[in-house]
């Protein structure tokens, strides 16, 4: 019934990121490009297939986005990807470098007590301090506290006595960045109360115990 010709023209874009970033850290990427719906900025392995992505952020109103570096060390690509076609419009390389951490806490704590753990580390989003059995698998946890909640971290010792590990864990990969052994020791308690009392009456009980 009718038709018209239309010319599809080339588009261009760019991405600018730091030369290096610590493993697991958030970093900012400045970008230019069409900003189409579903376009995104991501970080991937060098030479990854078109449309691959790890951490990403949509390229929309703000020409600066924040994404998270992988935990694995080495060279990666930061890409501007056209969402509709998964085509890479622009890219640059970035080096992911090693990070370190340390934790300090008492050598032994009573079962069920609060443990204050002093830590140093990257404090990435979702990084946490936890206590686990010695040799537990990566990513295992019992009581834990996110590093973003403060220093020292406050966690609760298990009720079972024995040898445990305190760990600083990278949240994005569940890798243990630092660890320290800790012993959970026995606790005891005593109670003193009347031998009998009238039904429904108030009973006074004297106690000695850990007061967790």
Short mmCIF file of C-alpha atoms in Angstrom, two decimals:
data_model
loop_
_atom_site.label_atom_id
_atom_site.label_comp_id
_atom_site.label_asym_id
_atom_site.label_seq_id
_atom_site.Cartn_x
_atom_site.Cartn_y
_atom_site.Cartn_z
CA UNK A 1 0.00 0.00 0.00
CA UNK A 2 2.94 2.29 0.63
CA UNK A 3 6.65 2.28 1.44
CA UNK A 4 9.54 4.59 2.16
CA UNK A 5 13.28 4.21 2.28
CA UNK A 6 15.21 4.76 5.52
CA UNK A 7 18.95 4.92 6.04
CA UNK A 8 20.39 3.12 9.06
CA UNK A 9 23.56 4.95 10.08
CA UNK A 10 26.51 3.90 12.18
CA UNK A 11 26.65 4.57 15.90
CA UNK A 12 29.68 4.92 18.13
CA UNK A 13 30.48 4.71 21.81
CA UNK A 14 33.30 4.64 24.30
CA UNK A 15 34.09 3.32 27.76
CA UNK A 16 36.71 4.63 30.19
CA UNK A 17 37.70 2.73 33.34
CA UNK A 18 40.71 2.63 35.69
CA UNK A 19 43.77 0.74 34.49
CA UNK A 20 43.61 -1.44 37.63
CA UNK A 21 41.03 -2.40 40.24
CA UNK A 22 41.23 -4.61 43.32
CA UNK A 23 39.53 -8.01 43.10
CA UNK A 24 35.87 -7.80 44.07
CA UNK A 25 35.88 -4.00 44.34
CA UNK A 26 33.29 -1.68 42.85
CA UNK A 27 34.60 0.73 40.21
CA UNK A 28 33.18 3.46 38.00
CA UNK A 29 32.98 3.42 34.22
CA UNK A 30 32.40 6.55 32.14
CA UNK A 31 30.63 5.86 28.88
CA UNK A 32 29.31 7.51 25.74
CA UNK A 33 26.89 5.90 23.35
CA UNK A 34 23.28 5.85 22.18
CA UNK A 35 21.88 4.79 25.56
CA UNK A 36 19.20 2.63 23.99
CA UNK A 37 16.85 0.65 26.19
CA UNK A 38 18.66 -2.49 27.48
CA UNK A 39 22.14 -1.23 26.53
CA UNK A 40 24.55 -2.08 29.35
CA UNK A 41 28.10 -1.79 30.62
CA UNK A 42 29.74 -5.02 31.81
CA UNK A 43 33.08 -6.65 32.65
CA UNK A 44 34.01 -9.97 31.04
CA UNK A 45 36.99 -12.21 30.32
CA UNK A 46 39.15 -10.99 27.46
CA UNK A 47 37.78 -12.44 24.23
CA UNK A 48 34.49 -13.59 25.79
CA UNK A 49 31.62 -14.26 23.37
CA UNK A 50 29.39 -11.38 22.34
CA UNK A 51 26.58 -10.92 24.84
CA UNK A 52 28.58 -12.38 27.74
CA UNK A 53 28.36 -10.52 31.03
CA UNK A 54 29.42 -10.65 34.66
CA UNK A 55 28.58 -7.64 36.85
CA UNK A 56 26.72 -5.07 34.74
CA UNK A 57 24.78 -1.79 34.85
CA UNK A 58 22.37 -0.36 32.30
CA UNK A 59 23.55 2.59 30.20
CA UNK A 60 20.75 5.05 30.76
CA UNK A 61 20.55 8.65 31.95
CA UNK A 62 23.83 8.91 33.84
CA UNK A 63 27.00 8.60 31.76
CA UNK A 64 28.85 7.06 34.71
CA UNK A 65 27.94 3.62 36.06
CA UNK A 66 29.35 1.45 38.83
CA UNK A 67 30.03 -2.27 38.46
CA UNK A 68 31.92 -4.85 40.50
CA UNK A 69 35.22 -6.44 39.54
CA UNK A 70 35.44 -10.24 39.53
CA UNK A 71 37.39 -11.97 42.26
CA UNK A 72 39.69 -13.75 39.83
CA UNK A 73 42.97 -12.00 39.05
CA UNK A 74 44.09 -11.02 35.57
CA UNK A 75 43.12 -8.92 32.56
CA UNK A 76 39.45 -8.32 31.71
CA UNK A 77 37.42 -6.28 29.24
CA UNK A 78 34.93 -3.56 30.09
CA UNK A 79 32.31 -3.39 27.33
CA UNK A 80 29.45 -1.21 26.14
CA UNK A 81 26.94 -3.72 24.78
CA UNK A 82 23.92 -2.97 22.56
CA UNK A 83 21.13 -4.73 24.44
CA UNK A 84 18.98 -5.54 21.38
CA UNK A 85 21.71 -7.35 19.46
CA UNK A 86 24.34 -8.14 22.16
CA UNK A 87 26.93 -6.44 19.95
CA UNK A 88 29.93 -4.84 21.66
CA UNK A 89 29.99 -1.19 20.67
CA UNK A 90 33.13 -0.21 22.61
CA UNK A 91 35.57 -1.85 25.01
CA UNK A 92 38.69 -1.27 27.07
CA UNK A 93 40.91 -3.52 29.19
CA UNK A 94 41.31 -3.46 32.97
CA UNK A 95 43.61 -5.38 35.31
CA UNK A 96 42.12 -7.05 38.40
CA UNK A 97 44.76 -7.15 41.15
CA UNK A 98 45.18 -9.06 44.42
CA UNK A 99 43.83 -7.84 47.74
CA UNK A 100 44.63 -8.77 51.32
CA UNK A 101 42.85 -8.85 54.66
CA UNK A 102 43.51 -9.66 58.30
CA UNK A 103 41.35 -10.51 61.29
CA UNK A 104 42.04 -10.43 65.00
CA UNK A 105 40.00 -11.85 67.88
CA UNK A 106 40.53 -13.68 71.19
CA UNK A 107 42.14 -17.11 70.99
CA UNK A 108 39.25 -18.63 72.96
CA UNK A 109 35.67 -17.61 73.76
CA UNK A 110 32.88 -19.19 75.83
CA UNK A 111 30.18 -21.10 73.94
CA UNK A 112 27.33 -18.89 72.80
CA UNK A 113 29.09 -15.62 73.63
CA UNK A 114 29.47 -12.54 71.44
CA UNK A 115 32.77 -12.34 69.56
CA UNK A 116 34.22 -8.99 68.54
CA UNK A 117 36.41 -9.42 65.47
CA UNK A 118 38.73 -6.62 64.38
CA UNK A 119 39.33 -6.75 60.64
CA UNK A 120 41.11 -5.03 57.78
CA UNK A 121 40.21 -5.71 54.18
CA UNK A 122 38.63 -4.33 51.02
CA UNK A 123 35.14 -3.99 52.56
CA UNK A 124 33.48 -4.84 49.26
CA UNK A 125 29.72 -5.06 49.04
CA UNK A 126 28.54 -8.31 50.73
CA UNK A 127 31.99 -9.13 52.24
CA UNK A 128 31.45 -10.73 55.65
CA UNK A 129 33.08 -12.14 58.78
CA UNK A 130 31.94 -15.58 59.93
CA UNK A 131 32.84 -18.49 62.19
CA UNK A 132 32.94 -22.06 60.84
CA UNK A 133 34.34 -25.48 61.71
CA UNK A 134 38.03 -25.91 60.94
CA UNK A 135 38.43 -26.93 57.29
CA UNK A 136 34.83 -26.10 56.32
CA UNK A 137 34.18 -25.66 52.59
CA UNK A 138 34.55 -22.22 51.01
CA UNK A 139 31.34 -20.26 51.38
CA UNK A 140 30.27 -22.06 54.56
CA UNK A 141 29.00 -19.89 57.38
CA UNK A 142 27.38 -19.93 60.78
CA UNK A 143 26.88 -16.62 62.58
CA UNK A 144 28.14 -13.80 60.35
CA UNK A 145 28.28 -10.03 60.04
CA UNK A 146 28.77 -7.90 56.92
CA UNK A 147 31.91 -5.78 57.01
CA UNK A 148 29.85 -2.77 55.96
CA UNK A 149 28.06 -2.99 59.32
CA UNK A 150 31.17 -1.83 61.17
CA UNK A 151 34.52 -2.69 62.71
CA UNK A 152 34.84 -4.70 64.88
CA UNK A 153 32.36 -7.18 63.48
CA UNK A 154 30.13 -8.80 66.08
CA UNK A 155 29.16 -12.46 65.68
CA UNK A 156 27.97 -15.19 68.03
CA UNK A 157 30.08 -18.21 68.99
CA UNK A 158 28.49 -21.63 68.39
CA UNK A 159 27.05 -23.50 71.36
CA UNK A 160 29.14 -26.59 70.60
CA UNK A 161 32.65 -26.52 72.08
CA UNK A 162 35.70 -27.20 69.92
CA UNK A 163 38.08 -25.74 67.34
CA UNK A 164 36.72 -23.24 64.81
CA UNK A 165 37.93 -20.69 62.26
CA UNK A 166 37.09 -17.04 61.91
CA UNK A 167 37.06 -15.99 58.26
CA UNK A 168 36.99 -12.83 56.16
CA UNK A 169 35.00 -13.89 53.08
CA UNK A 170 34.67 -12.05 49.77
CA UNK A 171 30.93 -11.92 49.20
CA UNK A 172 31.00 -11.99 45.40
CA UNK A 173 32.93 -15.28 45.17
CA UNK A 174 32.76 -16.83 48.68
CA UNK A 175 36.58 -16.96 48.73
CA UNK A 176 38.28 -16.84 52.14
CA UNK A 177 40.64 -13.88 52.14
CA UNK A 178 41.91 -14.27 55.74
CA UNK A 179 41.32 -16.69 58.61
CA UNK A 180 42.23 -17.17 62.26
CA UNK A 181 41.71 -20.18 64.58
CA UNK A 182 39.54 -19.76 67.64
CA UNK A 183 38.57 -22.18 70.45
CA UNK A 184 35.02 -22.33 71.75
CA UNK A 185 35.14 -23.38 75.39
CA UNK A 186 32.65 -24.95 77.78
CA UNK A 187 30.31 -22.87 79.91
CA UNK A 188 28.38 -23.81 83.04
CA UNK A 189 25.49 -22.48 85.07
CA UNK A 190 23.83 -23.00 88.45
CA UNK A 191 20.31 -22.30 89.66
CA UNK A 192 18.94 -21.82 93.18
CA UNK A 193 15.16 -21.85 93.65
CA UNK A 194 12.60 -23.00 96.25
CA UNK A 195 11.77 -26.70 96.30
CA UNK A 196 8.09 -25.86 95.83
CA UNK A 197 5.79 -22.89 95.24
CA UNK A 198 2.02 -22.29 95.07
CA UNK A 199 0.51 -22.59 91.59
CA UNK A 200 0.62 -19.28 89.72
CA UNK A 201 2.88 -17.54 92.25
CA UNK A 202 6.04 -15.60 91.50
CA UNK A 203 9.22 -17.62 92.03
CA UNK A 204 12.60 -16.03 92.66
CA UNK A 205 15.48 -17.87 90.97
CA UNK A 206 19.11 -17.05 91.63
CA UNK A 207 21.46 -17.98 88.82
CA UNK A 208 25.12 -17.99 87.78
CA UNK A 209 25.99 -18.46 84.10
CA UNK A 210 27.45 -16.97 80.90
CA UNK A 211 24.65 -14.40 80.50
CA UNK A 212 24.78 -14.56 76.68
#
